[in-house]
Amino acid sequence: MTPLDYDFLRKILKERSGLDLSADKQYLVESRLVPLARKAGLAGIPELVQKMKGGAEALTTEVVEAMTTNETFFFRDKIPFDHLRDTILPALLQSRANRKSLRIWSAACSTGQEPYSIAMCLKERAAQLAGWRIEIVGTDLSQEVLEKSRAGVYSQFEVQRGLPIQLLVKYFAQIGELWQLNSELRGMVQYRQLNLLQDFSSLGKFDVVFCRNVLIYFDQQTKTNIFERIARVTEPDGMLMLGAAESVVGITNAFRPYPDKRGLYQPNVGGARAPALKVVAAR
Ligand SMILES: C[S@@+](CC[C@H](N)C(=O)[O-])C[C@H]1O[C@@H](n2cnc3c(N)ncnc32)[C@H](O)[C@@H]1O
């Protein structure tokens, strides 16, 4: 791959998915795109780039999807789901007691483990949520991961990562060497293809947004923009859950950290500045 090929790929990946590749990630691009080029009957990356420059849209989509990182697992990092059970749900059960409805968005849901972990948390609270209208929306850029999400079928390896055995037995059926989530739990999540770089205001307002382990791949300006648009679709008393390596601090004033709950944030209604953010911005 020539430096010009690499620059072209970096530019297109940034435009299409937000992926911000540094100048030294050629090995990553090669490891993911050489197999894709061969599968498409091409000799290598230079030929792939030629096709993309010639307007091969389907191939470009495949390139973008091949470069995304889809790593995920059930109850990833555990703490966010403890926050959901112990902090978020109790607060919302109270504040939404009249409305009796909850909308939760798993933005960048990959192969479904995150929204299904949320669904299991809610199902474990079934008695308190009886009569409530629950909507969980899972979105991702990649159609391929969404297909797997919808099927809700996981390998032995995947169900061994993070999923407590009692939940596996309770909610999954074994099909040969695979495990399928039951239809009730699958029915709790609606999936939609969505690129976070594009307008998502049509999704409506959410009480809780999980946006974990995707913004780490984006540059600061893109993160700020996405946070600000997420704030607009988050209810004023709603909450945002970020990944373990992510934070809003120094990136946006649209959210402020929820006291003493790592990874949990609340919208700053009216764009008011949280004192903690002011201090960081002034440094
Ligand atoms: C590492 S996974 C995170 C999955 C899950 N949220 C978790 O924390 O386990 C990142 C996901 O972000 C998706 N993604 C990457 N760029 C995106 C974009 N611009 N819009 C929407 N999804 C994107 C990828 O397809 C991938 O499935």
PDB file of C-alpha atoms and ligand atoms in Angstrom:
ATOM      1  CA  MET A   1       0.000   0.000   0.000  1.00  0.00           C
ATOM      2  CA  THR A   2       1.461   3.363  -0.977  1.00  0.00           C
ATOM      3  CA  PRO A   3       1.313   6.378   1.377  1.00  0.00           C
ATOM      4  CA  LEU A   4      -1.242   7.875  -1.044  1.00  0.00           C
ATOM      5  CA  ASP A   5      -3.440   4.764  -0.797  1.00  0.00           C
ATOM      6  CA  TYR A   6      -3.248   4.968   2.984  1.00  0.00           C
ATOM      7  CA  ASP A   7      -4.172   8.669   2.983  1.00  0.00           C
ATOM      8  CA  PHE A   8      -7.145   7.949   0.722  1.00  0.00           C
ATOM      9  CA  LEU A   9      -8.368   5.156   3.045  1.00  0.00           C
ATOM     10  CA  ARG A  10      -7.883   7.299   6.159  1.00  0.00           C
ATOM     11  CA  LYS A  11      -9.886  10.128   4.619  1.00  0.00           C
ATOM     12  CA  ILE A  12     -12.752   7.932   3.472  1.00  0.00           C
ATOM     13  CA  LEU A  13     -12.943   6.090   6.816  1.00  0.00           C
ATOM     14  CA  LYS A  14     -13.064   9.393   8.697  1.00  0.00           C
ATOM     15  CA  GLU A  15     -15.810  10.730   6.432  1.00  0.00           C
ATOM     16  CA  ARG A  16     -17.927   7.583   6.424  1.00  0.00           C
ATOM     17  CA  SER A  17     -17.641   6.252   9.988  1.00  0.00           C
ATOM     18  CA  GLY A  18     -15.731   8.837  12.035  1.00  0.00           C
ATOM     19  CA  LEU A  19     -12.800   6.426  12.484  1.00  0.00           C
ATOM     20  CA  ASP A  20      -9.752   8.586  13.154  1.00  0.00           C
ATOM     21  CA  LEU A  21      -6.694   6.522  12.165  1.00  0.00           C
ATOM     22  CA  SER A  22      -3.294   7.850  13.133  1.00  0.00           C
ATOM     23  CA  ALA A  23      -0.470   7.906  10.598  1.00  0.00           C
ATOM     24  CA  ASP A  24       1.051   4.651  11.925  1.00  0.00           C
ATOM     25  CA  LYS A  25      -1.879   2.249  11.554  1.00  0.00           C
ATOM     26  CA  GLN A  26      -1.015   0.794   8.126  1.00  0.00           C
ATOM     27  CA  TYR A  27      -0.600  -2.662   9.700  1.00  0.00           C
ATOM     28  CA  LEU A  28      -4.188  -2.527  10.976  1.00  0.00           C
ATOM     29  CA  VAL A  29      -5.532  -1.487   7.587  1.00  0.00           C
ATOM     30  CA  GLU A  30      -3.510  -4.216   5.880  1.00  0.00           C
ATOM     31  CA  SER A  31      -4.574  -6.934   8.280  1.00  0.00           C
ATOM     32  CA  ARG A  32      -8.245  -6.127   7.714  1.00  0.00           C
ATOM     33  CA  LEU A  33      -8.334  -5.081   4.081  1.00  0.00           C
ATOM     34  CA  VAL A  34      -5.972  -7.523   2.354  1.00  0.00           C
ATOM     35  CA  PRO A  35      -8.352 -10.456   3.072  1.00  0.00           C
ATOM     36  CA  LEU A  36     -11.292  -8.320   1.911  1.00  0.00           C
ATOM     37  CA  ALA A  37      -9.477  -7.402  -1.324  1.00  0.00           C
ATOM     38  CA  ARG A  38      -8.638 -11.073  -2.002  1.00  0.00           C
ATOM     39  CA  LYS A  39     -12.251 -12.107  -1.345  1.00  0.00           C
ATOM     40  CA  ALA A  40     -13.331  -9.516  -3.935  1.00  0.00           C
ATOM     41  CA  GLY A  41     -10.930 -11.082  -6.458  1.00  0.00           C
ATOM     42  CA  LEU A  42      -8.411  -8.237  -6.232  1.00  0.00           C
ATOM     43  CA  ALA A  43      -4.640  -8.552  -5.890  1.00  0.00           C
ATOM     44  CA  GLY A  44      -4.329  -6.211  -2.918  1.00  0.00           C
ATOM     45  CA  ILE A  45      -5.006  -2.811  -1.396  1.00  0.00           C
ATOM     46  CA  PRO A  46      -3.848  -0.674  -4.375  1.00  0.00           C
ATOM     47  CA  GLU A  47      -6.445  -2.412  -6.590  1.00  0.00           C
ATOM     48  CA  LEU A  48      -9.067  -2.066  -3.858  1.00  0.00           C
ATOM     49  CA  VAL A  49      -8.384   1.668  -3.649  1.00  0.00           C
ATOM     50  CA  GLN A  50      -8.640   1.948  -7.453  1.00  0.00           C
ATOM     51  CA  LYS A  51     -12.097   0.320  -7.360  1.00  0.00           C
ATOM     52  CA  MET A  52     -13.200   2.602  -4.550  1.00  0.00           C
ATOM     53  CA  LYS A  53     -11.996   5.655  -6.448  1.00  0.00           C
ATOM     54  CA  GLY A  54     -13.966   4.375  -9.429  1.00  0.00           C
ATOM     55  CA  GLY A  55     -17.165   4.568  -7.351  1.00  0.00           C
ATOM     56  CA  ALA A  56     -17.574   0.952  -6.138  1.00  0.00           C
ATOM     57  CA  GLU A  57     -20.096   1.828  -3.397  1.00  0.00           C
ATOM     58  CA  ALA A  58     -20.817  -1.692  -2.097  1.00  0.00           C
ATOM     59  CA  LEU A  59     -17.086  -2.362  -1.801  1.00  0.00           C
ATOM     60  CA  THR A  60     -16.569   0.939   0.028  1.00  0.00           C
ATOM     61  CA  THR A  61     -19.298  -0.021   2.524  1.00  0.00           C
ATOM     62  CA  GLU A  62     -17.535  -3.366   3.055  1.00  0.00           C
ATOM     63  CA  VAL A  63     -14.245  -1.551   3.657  1.00  0.00           C
ATOM     64  CA  VAL A  64     -15.849   0.765   6.227  1.00  0.00           C
ATOM     65  CA  GLU A  65     -17.500  -2.180   8.013  1.00  0.00           C
ATOM     66  CA  ALA A  66     -14.296  -4.230   7.952  1.00  0.00           C
ATOM     67  CA  MET A  67     -12.444  -1.398   9.675  1.00  0.00           C
ATOM     68  CA  THR A  68     -14.921  -1.055  12.565  1.00  0.00           C
ATOM     69  CA  THR A  69     -14.122  -2.836  15.826  1.00  0.00           C
ATOM     70  CA  ASN A  70     -17.098  -4.928  16.922  1.00  0.00           C
ATOM     71  CA  GLU A  71     -15.671  -6.265  20.170  1.00  0.00           C
ATOM     72  CA  THR A  72     -18.441  -6.647  22.771  1.00  0.00           C
ATOM     73  CA  PHE A  73     -19.736  -9.070  25.368  1.00  0.00           C
ATOM     74  CA  PHE A  74     -22.641  -9.557  27.744  1.00  0.00           C
ATOM     75  CA  PHE A  75     -22.655  -7.231  30.788  1.00  0.00           C
ATOM     76  CA  ARG A  76     -19.399  -5.698  29.534  1.00  0.00           C
ATOM     77  CA  ASP A  77     -17.537  -3.970  32.398  1.00  0.00           C
ATOM     78  CA  LYS A  78     -20.362  -4.951  34.820  1.00  0.00           C
ATOM     79  CA  ILE A  79     -20.471  -1.505  36.531  1.00  0.00           C
ATOM     80  CA  PRO A  80     -22.779   0.108  33.932  1.00  0.00           C
ATOM     81  CA  PHE A  81     -25.328  -2.632  34.556  1.00  0.00           C
ATOM     82  CA  ASP A  82     -24.964  -2.202  38.327  1.00  0.00           C
ATOM     83  CA  HIS A  83     -25.694   1.508  37.743  1.00  0.00           C
ATOM     84  CA  LEU A  84     -28.691   0.568  35.616  1.00  0.00           C
ATOM     85  CA  ARG A  85     -30.071  -1.737  38.320  1.00  0.00           C
ATOM     86  CA  ASP A  86     -29.188   0.319  41.402  1.00  0.00           C
ATOM     87  CA  THR A  87     -29.287   3.962  40.274  1.00  0.00           C
ATOM     88  CA  ILE A  88     -30.944   4.502  36.899  1.00  0.00           C
ATOM     89  CA  LEU A  89     -33.941   2.199  37.206  1.00  0.00           C
ATOM     90  CA  PRO A  90     -34.909   3.187  40.767  1.00  0.00           C
ATOM     91  CA  ALA A  91     -34.786   6.884  39.736  1.00  0.00           C
ATOM     92  CA  LEU A  92     -36.826   6.313  36.598  1.00  0.00           C
ATOM     93  CA  LEU A  93     -39.344   4.013  38.298  1.00  0.00           C
ATOM     94  CA  GLN A  94     -40.125   6.978  40.505  1.00  0.00           C
ATOM     95  CA  SER A  95     -39.983   9.812  37.991  1.00  0.00           C
ATOM     96  CA  ARG A  96     -41.915   7.910  35.292  1.00  0.00           C
ATOM     97  CA  ALA A  97     -44.495   6.397  37.678  1.00  0.00           C
ATOM     98  CA  ASN A  98     -47.375   8.245  35.977  1.00  0.00           C
ATOM     99  CA  ARG A  99     -46.217   7.833  32.403  1.00  0.00           C
ATOM    100  CA  LYS A 100     -45.163   4.193  32.909  1.00  0.00           C
ATOM    101  CA  SER A 101     -42.872   4.129  29.912  1.00  0.00           C
ATOM    102  CA  LEU A 102     -39.144   3.851  29.367  1.00  0.00           C
ATOM    103  CA  ARG A 103     -37.061   4.335  26.241  1.00  0.00           C
ATOM    104  CA  ILE A 104     -33.456   3.126  26.201  1.00  0.00           C
ATOM    105  CA  TRP A 105     -30.995   3.489  23.319  1.00  0.00           C
ATOM    106  CA  SER A 106     -27.956   1.299  22.821  1.00  0.00           C
ATOM    107  CA  ALA A 107     -26.049   3.390  20.279  1.00  0.00           C
ATOM    108  CA  ALA A 108     -23.356   1.327  18.502  1.00  0.00           C
ATOM    109  CA  CYS A 109     -24.799  -1.939  19.830  1.00  0.00           C
ATOM    110  CA  SER A 110     -22.532  -4.236  17.776  1.00  0.00           C
ATOM    111  CA  THR A 111     -23.806  -7.853  17.865  1.00  0.00           C
ATOM    112  CA  GLY A 112     -26.533  -7.224  20.447  1.00  0.00           C
ATOM    113  CA  GLN A 113     -24.927  -8.251  23.740  1.00  0.00           C
ATOM    114  CA  GLU A 114     -25.312  -4.726  25.169  1.00  0.00           C
ATOM    115  CA  PRO A 115     -29.026  -4.175  24.418  1.00  0.00           C
ATOM    116  CA  TYR A 116     -29.813  -7.763  25.448  1.00  0.00           C
ATOM    117  CA  SER A 117     -27.934  -7.260  28.742  1.00  0.00           C
ATOM    118  CA  ILE A 118     -30.129  -4.181  29.283  1.00  0.00           C
ATOM    119  CA  ALA A 119     -33.231  -6.244  28.399  1.00  0.00           C
ATOM    120  CA  MET A 120     -32.214  -8.927  30.929  1.00  0.00           C
ATOM    121  CA  CYS A 121     -31.713  -6.273  33.641  1.00  0.00           C
ATOM    122  CA  LEU A 122     -35.214  -4.972  32.988  1.00  0.00           C
ATOM    123  CA  LYS A 123     -36.715  -8.453  32.836  1.00  0.00           C
ATOM    124  CA  GLU A 124     -35.189  -9.177  36.240  1.00  0.00           C
ATOM    125  CA  ARG A 125     -37.293  -6.204  37.450  1.00  0.00           C
ATOM    126  CA  ALA A 126     -40.437  -7.500  35.748  1.00  0.00           C
ATOM    127  CA  ALA A 127     -42.621  -7.220  38.853  1.00  0.00           C
ATOM    128  CA  GLN A 128     -41.926  -3.479  39.237  1.00  0.00           C
ATOM    129  CA  LEU A 129     -42.229  -2.838  35.527  1.00  0.00           C
ATOM    130  CA  ALA A 130     -45.524  -4.706  35.056  1.00  0.00           C
ATOM    131  CA  GLY A 131     -47.795  -2.595  32.852  1.00  0.00           C
ATOM    132  CA  TRP A 132     -44.916  -0.384  31.661  1.00  0.00           C
ATOM    133  CA  ARG A 133     -44.186   0.254  28.023  1.00  0.00           C
ATOM    134  CA  ILE A 134     -40.519  -0.565  27.506  1.00  0.00           C
ATOM    135  CA  GLU A 135     -38.658   0.269  24.326  1.00  0.00           C
ATOM    136  CA  ILE A 136     -35.018  -0.657  23.783  1.00  0.00           C
ATOM    137  CA  VAL A 137     -33.526   0.548  20.505  1.00  0.00           C
ATOM    138  CA  GLY A 138     -30.239  -0.917  19.282  1.00  0.00           C
ATOM    139  CA  THR A 139     -28.441   0.871  16.460  1.00  0.00           C
ATOM    140  CA  ASP A 140     -25.165   0.358  14.636  1.00  0.00           C
ATOM    141  CA  LEU A 141     -23.443   1.446  11.455  1.00  0.00           C
ATOM    142  CA  SER A 142     -22.894  -2.131  10.340  1.00  0.00           C
ATOM    143  CA  GLN A 143     -25.712  -4.180   8.793  1.00  0.00           C
ATOM    144  CA  GLU A 144     -23.752  -7.343   9.429  1.00  0.00           C
ATOM    145  CA  VAL A 145     -23.689  -6.948  13.217  1.00  0.00           C
ATOM    146  CA  LEU A 146     -27.366  -5.939  13.202  1.00  0.00           C
ATOM    147  CA  GLU A 147     -28.292  -9.186  11.462  1.00  0.00           C
ATOM    148  CA  LYS A 148     -26.513 -11.136  14.163  1.00  0.00           C
ATOM    149  CA  SER A 149     -28.186  -9.002  16.838  1.00  0.00           C
ATOM    150  CA  ARG A 150     -31.637  -9.706  15.443  1.00  0.00           C
ATOM    151  CA  ALA A 151     -30.988 -13.453  15.332  1.00  0.00           C
ATOM    152  CA  GLY A 152     -29.852 -13.408  18.984  1.00  0.00           C
ATOM    153  CA  VAL A 153     -27.762 -16.546  18.426  1.00  0.00           C
ATOM    154  CA  TYR A 154     -24.404 -16.790  20.207  1.00  0.00           C
ATOM    155  CA  SER A 155     -21.565 -19.286  20.410  1.00  0.00           C
ATOM    156  CA  GLN A 156     -20.491 -21.063  23.571  1.00  0.00           C
ATOM    157  CA  PHE A 157     -17.516 -18.685  23.726  1.00  0.00           C
ATOM    158  CA  GLU A 158     -19.766 -15.620  23.491  1.00  0.00           C
ATOM    159  CA  VAL A 159     -22.165 -16.741  26.222  1.00  0.00           C
ATOM    160  CA  GLN A 160     -19.248 -17.588  28.487  1.00  0.00           C
ATOM    161  CA  ARG A 161     -18.061 -13.979  28.358  1.00  0.00           C
ATOM    162  CA  GLY A 162     -19.829 -11.995  31.074  1.00  0.00           C
ATOM    163  CA  LEU A 163     -23.195 -13.742  31.075  1.00  0.00           C
ATOM    164  CA  PRO A 164     -24.061 -15.221  34.504  1.00  0.00           C
ATOM    165  CA  ILE A 165     -24.929 -18.919  34.169  1.00  0.00           C
ATOM    166  CA  GLN A 166     -28.346 -18.459  35.782  1.00  0.00           C
ATOM    167  CA  LEU A 167     -29.302 -15.892  33.116  1.00  0.00           C
ATOM    168  CA  LEU A 168     -28.027 -18.204  30.367  1.00  0.00           C
ATOM    169  CA  VAL A 169     -30.204 -21.036  31.650  1.00  0.00           C
ATOM    170  CA  LYS A 170     -33.188 -18.748  32.183  1.00  0.00           C
ATOM    171  CA  TYR A 171     -33.251 -16.842  28.894  1.00  0.00           C
ATOM    172  CA  PHE A 172     -31.410 -18.938  26.281  1.00  0.00           C
ATOM    173  CA  ALA A 173     -32.146 -22.225  24.517  1.00  0.00           C
ATOM    174  CA  GLN A 174     -29.321 -24.466  23.357  1.00  0.00           C
ATOM    175  CA  ILE A 175     -29.373 -25.281  19.648  1.00  0.00           C
ATOM    176  CA  GLY A 176     -26.540 -27.698  18.966  1.00  0.00           C
ATOM    177  CA  GLU A 177     -23.383 -25.806  19.875  1.00  0.00           C
ATOM    178  CA  LEU A 178     -25.132 -22.435  19.843  1.00  0.00           C
ATOM    179  CA  TRP A 179     -27.394 -20.569  22.220  1.00  0.00           C
ATOM    180  CA  GLN A 180     -30.441 -18.532  21.181  1.00  0.00           C
ATOM    181  CA  LEU A 181     -31.984 -15.830  23.330  1.00  0.00           C
ATOM    182  CA  ASN A 182     -35.715 -16.444  23.828  1.00  0.00           C
ATOM    183  CA  SER A 183     -38.195 -14.626  21.611  1.00  0.00           C
ATOM    184  CA  GLU A 184     -39.605 -12.506  24.445  1.00  0.00           C
ATOM    185  CA  LEU A 185     -36.212 -10.947  25.184  1.00  0.00           C
ATOM    186  CA  ARG A 186     -35.389 -10.596  21.483  1.00  0.00           C
ATOM    187  CA  GLY A 187     -38.750  -8.851  21.027  1.00  0.00           C
ATOM    188  CA  MET A 188     -37.806  -6.245  23.640  1.00  0.00           C
ATOM    189  CA  VAL A 189     -35.133  -4.755  21.325  1.00  0.00           C
ATOM    190  CA  GLN A 190     -35.751  -3.062  17.981  1.00  0.00           C
ATOM    191  CA  TYR A 191     -32.723  -2.734  15.729  1.00  0.00           C
ATOM    192  CA  ARG A 192     -32.021   0.008  13.204  1.00  0.00           C
ATOM    193  CA  GLN A 193     -29.055   0.811  11.037  1.00  0.00           C
ATOM    194  CA  LEU A 194     -27.728   4.225  12.036  1.00  0.00           C
ATOM    195  CA  ASN A 195     -24.517   6.135  11.530  1.00  0.00           C
ATOM    196  CA  LEU A 196     -23.771   8.360  14.523  1.00  0.00           C
ATOM    197  CA  LEU A 197     -22.241  10.925  12.146  1.00  0.00           C
ATOM    198  CA  GLN A 198     -25.677  11.456  10.640  1.00  0.00           C
ATOM    199  CA  ASP A 199     -28.810  13.066  12.030  1.00  0.00           C
ATOM    200  CA  PHE A 200     -30.559  10.819  14.556  1.00  0.00           C
ATOM    201  CA  SER A 201     -33.169  13.248  15.879  1.00  0.00           C
ATOM    202  CA  SER A 202     -35.920  11.118  14.284  1.00  0.00           C
ATOM    203  CA  LEU A 203     -35.270   8.396  16.894  1.00  0.00           C
ATOM    204  CA  GLY A 204     -37.174  10.535  19.424  1.00  0.00           C
ATOM    205  CA  LYS A 205     -36.295  11.129  23.081  1.00  0.00           C
ATOM    206  CA  PHE A 206     -34.673   8.579  25.371  1.00  0.00           C
ATOM    207  CA  ASP A 207     -34.595   8.158  29.129  1.00  0.00           C
ATOM    208  CA  VAL A 208     -31.280   6.324  29.000  1.00  0.00           C
ATOM    209  CA  VAL A 209     -28.565   6.243  26.342  1.00  0.00           C
ATOM    210  CA  PHE A 210     -25.774   3.675  26.352  1.00  0.00           C
ATOM    211  CA  CYS A 211     -23.039   4.920  24.014  1.00  0.00           C
ATOM    212  CA  ARG A 212     -20.054   2.812  24.920  1.00  0.00           C
ATOM    213  CA  ASN A 213     -16.767   2.007  23.272  1.00  0.00           C
ATOM    214  CA  VAL A 214     -17.406   3.764  19.977  1.00  0.00           C
ATOM    215  CA  LEU A 215     -16.490   7.422  20.537  1.00  0.00           C
ATOM    216  CA  ILE A 216     -12.950   6.336  21.503  1.00  0.00           C
ATOM    217  CA  TYR A 217     -12.296   5.853  17.775  1.00  0.00           C
ATOM    218  CA  PHE A 218     -13.319   9.426  16.862  1.00  0.00           C
ATOM    219  CA  ASP A 219     -11.483  12.748  17.014  1.00  0.00           C
ATOM    220  CA  GLN A 220     -12.394  15.348  19.602  1.00  0.00           C
ATOM    221  CA  GLN A 221     -14.521  17.530  17.319  1.00  0.00           C
ATOM    222  CA  THR A 222     -16.593  14.529  16.217  1.00  0.00           C
ATOM    223  CA  LYS A 223     -17.069  13.437  19.836  1.00  0.00           C
ATOM    224  CA  THR A 224     -18.224  16.925  20.841  1.00  0.00           C
ATOM    225  CA  ASN A 225     -20.696  17.027  17.980  1.00  0.00           C
ATOM    226  CA  ILE A 226     -22.119  13.587  18.783  1.00  0.00           C
ATOM    227  CA  PHE A 227     -22.402  14.342  22.516  1.00  0.00           C
ATOM    228  CA  GLU A 228     -24.304  17.520  21.743  1.00  0.00           C
ATOM    229  CA  ARG A 229     -26.721  15.705  19.469  1.00  0.00           C
ATOM    230  CA  ILE A 230     -27.144  12.876  22.006  1.00  0.00           C
ATOM    231  CA  ALA A 231     -28.005  15.501  24.638  1.00  0.00           C
ATOM    232  CA  ARG A 232     -30.821  16.718  22.377  1.00  0.00           C
ATOM    233  CA  VAL A 233     -32.396  13.247  22.287  1.00  0.00           C
ATOM    234  CA  THR A 234     -31.921  12.626  26.028  1.00  0.00           C
ATOM    235  CA  GLU A 235     -34.751  13.581  28.391  1.00  0.00           C
ATOM    236  CA  PRO A 236     -33.704  16.452  30.709  1.00  0.00           C
ATOM    237  CA  ASP A 237     -33.648  14.016  33.659  1.00  0.00           C
ATOM    238  CA  GLY A 238     -32.344  11.143  31.524  1.00  0.00           C
ATOM    239  CA  MET A 239     -28.898   9.576  31.712  1.00  0.00           C
ATOM    240  CA  LEU A 240     -25.973   8.732  29.475  1.00  0.00           C
ATOM    241  CA  MET A 241     -23.715   5.734  30.075  1.00  0.00           C
ATOM    242  CA  LEU A 242     -20.251   5.810  28.535  1.00  0.00           C
ATOM    243  CA  GLY A 243     -17.542   3.150  28.246  1.00  0.00           C
ATOM    244  CA  ALA A 244     -14.802   2.621  30.819  1.00  0.00           C
ATOM    245  CA  ALA A 245     -12.215   4.615  28.830  1.00  0.00           C
ATOM    246  CA  GLU A 246     -14.589   7.443  27.864  1.00  0.00           C
ATOM    247  CA  SER A 247     -15.606  10.728  29.452  1.00  0.00           C
ATOM    248  CA  VAL A 248     -17.253  14.040  28.549  1.00  0.00           C
ATOM    249  CA  VAL A 249     -14.754  16.002  30.587  1.00  0.00           C
ATOM    250  CA  GLY A 250     -12.963  18.564  28.447  1.00  0.00           C
ATOM    251  CA  ILE A 251     -15.029  17.537  25.398  1.00  0.00           C
ATOM    252  CA  THR A 252     -18.515  18.901  25.993  1.00  0.00           C
ATOM    253  CA  ASN A 253     -20.624  20.772  28.510  1.00  0.00           C
ATOM    254  CA  ALA A 254     -23.770  19.080  27.243  1.00  0.00           C
ATOM    255  CA  PHE A 255     -23.447  16.445  30.002  1.00  0.00           C
ATOM    256  CA  ARG A 256     -22.083  16.436  33.528  1.00  0.00           C
ATOM    257  CA  PRO A 257     -20.841  13.455  35.567  1.00  0.00           C
ATOM    258  CA  TYR A 258     -23.431  11.847  37.828  1.00  0.00           C
ATOM    259  CA  PRO A 259     -22.011  12.088  41.353  1.00  0.00           C
ATOM    260  CA  ASP A 260     -20.008   9.035  42.436  1.00  0.00           C
ATOM    261  CA  LYS A 261     -21.123   6.807  39.539  1.00  0.00           C
ATOM    262  CA  ARG A 262     -18.268   6.152  37.148  1.00  0.00           C
ATOM    263  CA  GLY A 263     -19.286   6.358  33.496  1.00  0.00           C
ATOM    264  CA  LEU A 264     -22.732   7.829  34.189  1.00  0.00           C
ATOM    265  CA  TYR A 265     -23.686  11.323  33.009  1.00  0.00           C
ATOM    266  CA  GLN A 266     -26.704  13.633  33.038  1.00  0.00           C
ATOM    267  CA  PRO A 267     -27.623  16.294  30.513  1.00  0.00           C
ATOM    268  CA  ASN A 268     -26.849  19.859  31.450  1.00  0.00           C
ATOM    269  CA  VAL A 269     -30.301  21.259  30.848  1.00  0.00           C
ATOM    270  CA  GLY A 270     -30.146  24.499  28.875  1.00  0.00           C
ATOM    271  CA  GLY A 271     -26.445  23.935  28.297  1.00  0.00           C
ATOM    272  CA  ALA A 272     -25.610  25.118  31.831  1.00  0.00           C
ATOM    273  CA  ARG A 273     -21.992  24.489  32.712  1.00  0.00           C
ATOM    274  CA  ALA A 274     -21.248  21.994  35.450  1.00  0.00           C
ATOM    275  CA  PRO A 275     -18.635  23.431  37.818  1.00  0.00           C
ATOM    276  CA  ALA A 276     -16.429  20.344  37.397  1.00  0.00           C
ATOM    277  CA  LEU A 277     -16.293  20.903  33.626  1.00  0.00           C
ATOM    278  CA  LYS A 278     -15.476  24.609  34.054  1.00  0.00           C
ATOM    279  CA  VAL A 279     -12.407  23.731  36.081  1.00  0.00           C
ATOM    280  CA  VAL A 280     -11.149  21.250  33.482  1.00  0.00           C
ATOM    281  CA  ALA A 281     -11.836  23.619  30.559  1.00  0.00           C
ATOM    282  CA  ALA A 282      -9.885  26.394  32.271  1.00  0.00           C
ATOM    283  CA  ARG A 283      -6.706  24.290  32.613  1.00  0.00           C
TER     284      ARG A 283
HETATM  285  C1  LIG B   1     -16.518  -1.836  20.084  1.00  0.00           C
HETATM  286  S1  LIG B   1     -18.161  -1.936  19.528  1.00  0.00           S
HETATM  287  C2  LIG B   1     -19.028  -1.451  21.002  1.00  0.00           C
HETATM  288  C3  LIG B   1     -20.229  -2.322  21.278  1.00  0.00           C
HETATM  289  C4  LIG B   1     -20.922  -2.058  22.609  1.00  0.00           C
HETATM  290  N1  LIG B   1     -21.408  -0.701  22.679  1.00  0.00           N
HETATM  291  C5  LIG B   1     -20.000  -2.356  23.765  1.00  0.00           C
HETATM  292  O1  LIG B   1     -19.538  -1.421  24.423  1.00  0.00           O
HETATM  293  O2  LIG B   1     -19.733  -3.516  24.035  1.00  0.00           O
HETATM  294  C6  LIG B   1     -18.246  -0.479  18.492  1.00  0.00           C
HETATM  295  C7  LIG B   1     -19.405  -0.499  17.509  1.00  0.00           C
HETATM  296  O3  LIG B   1     -19.516   0.808  16.964  1.00  0.00           O
HETATM  297  C8  LIG B   1     -19.964   0.690  15.635  1.00  0.00           C
HETATM  298  N2  LIG B   1     -19.667   1.959  14.939  1.00  0.00           N
HETATM  299  C9  LIG B   1     -18.480   2.416  14.508  1.00  0.00           C
HETATM  300  N3  LIG B   1     -18.604   3.606  13.907  1.00  0.00           N
HETATM  301  C10 LIG B   1     -19.926   3.929  13.989  1.00  0.00           C
HETATM  302  C11 LIG B   1     -20.691   5.036  13.562  1.00  0.00           C
HETATM  303  N4  LIG B   1     -20.132   6.078  12.920  1.00  0.00           N
HETATM  304  N5  LIG B   1     -22.016   5.021  13.788  1.00  0.00           N
HETATM  305  C12 LIG B   1     -22.586   3.986  14.432  1.00  0.00           C
HETATM  306  N6  LIG B   1     -21.924   2.905  14.861  1.00  0.00           N
HETATM  307  C13 LIG B   1     -20.599   2.880  14.647  1.00  0.00           C
HETATM  308  C14 LIG B   1     -19.209  -0.514  15.097  1.00  0.00           C
HETATM  309  O4  LIG B   1     -19.854  -1.073  13.977  1.00  0.00           O
HETATM  310  C15 LIG B   1     -19.202  -1.430  16.327  1.00  0.00           C
HETATM  311  O5  LIG B   1     -20.232  -2.375  16.266  1.00  0.00           O
END
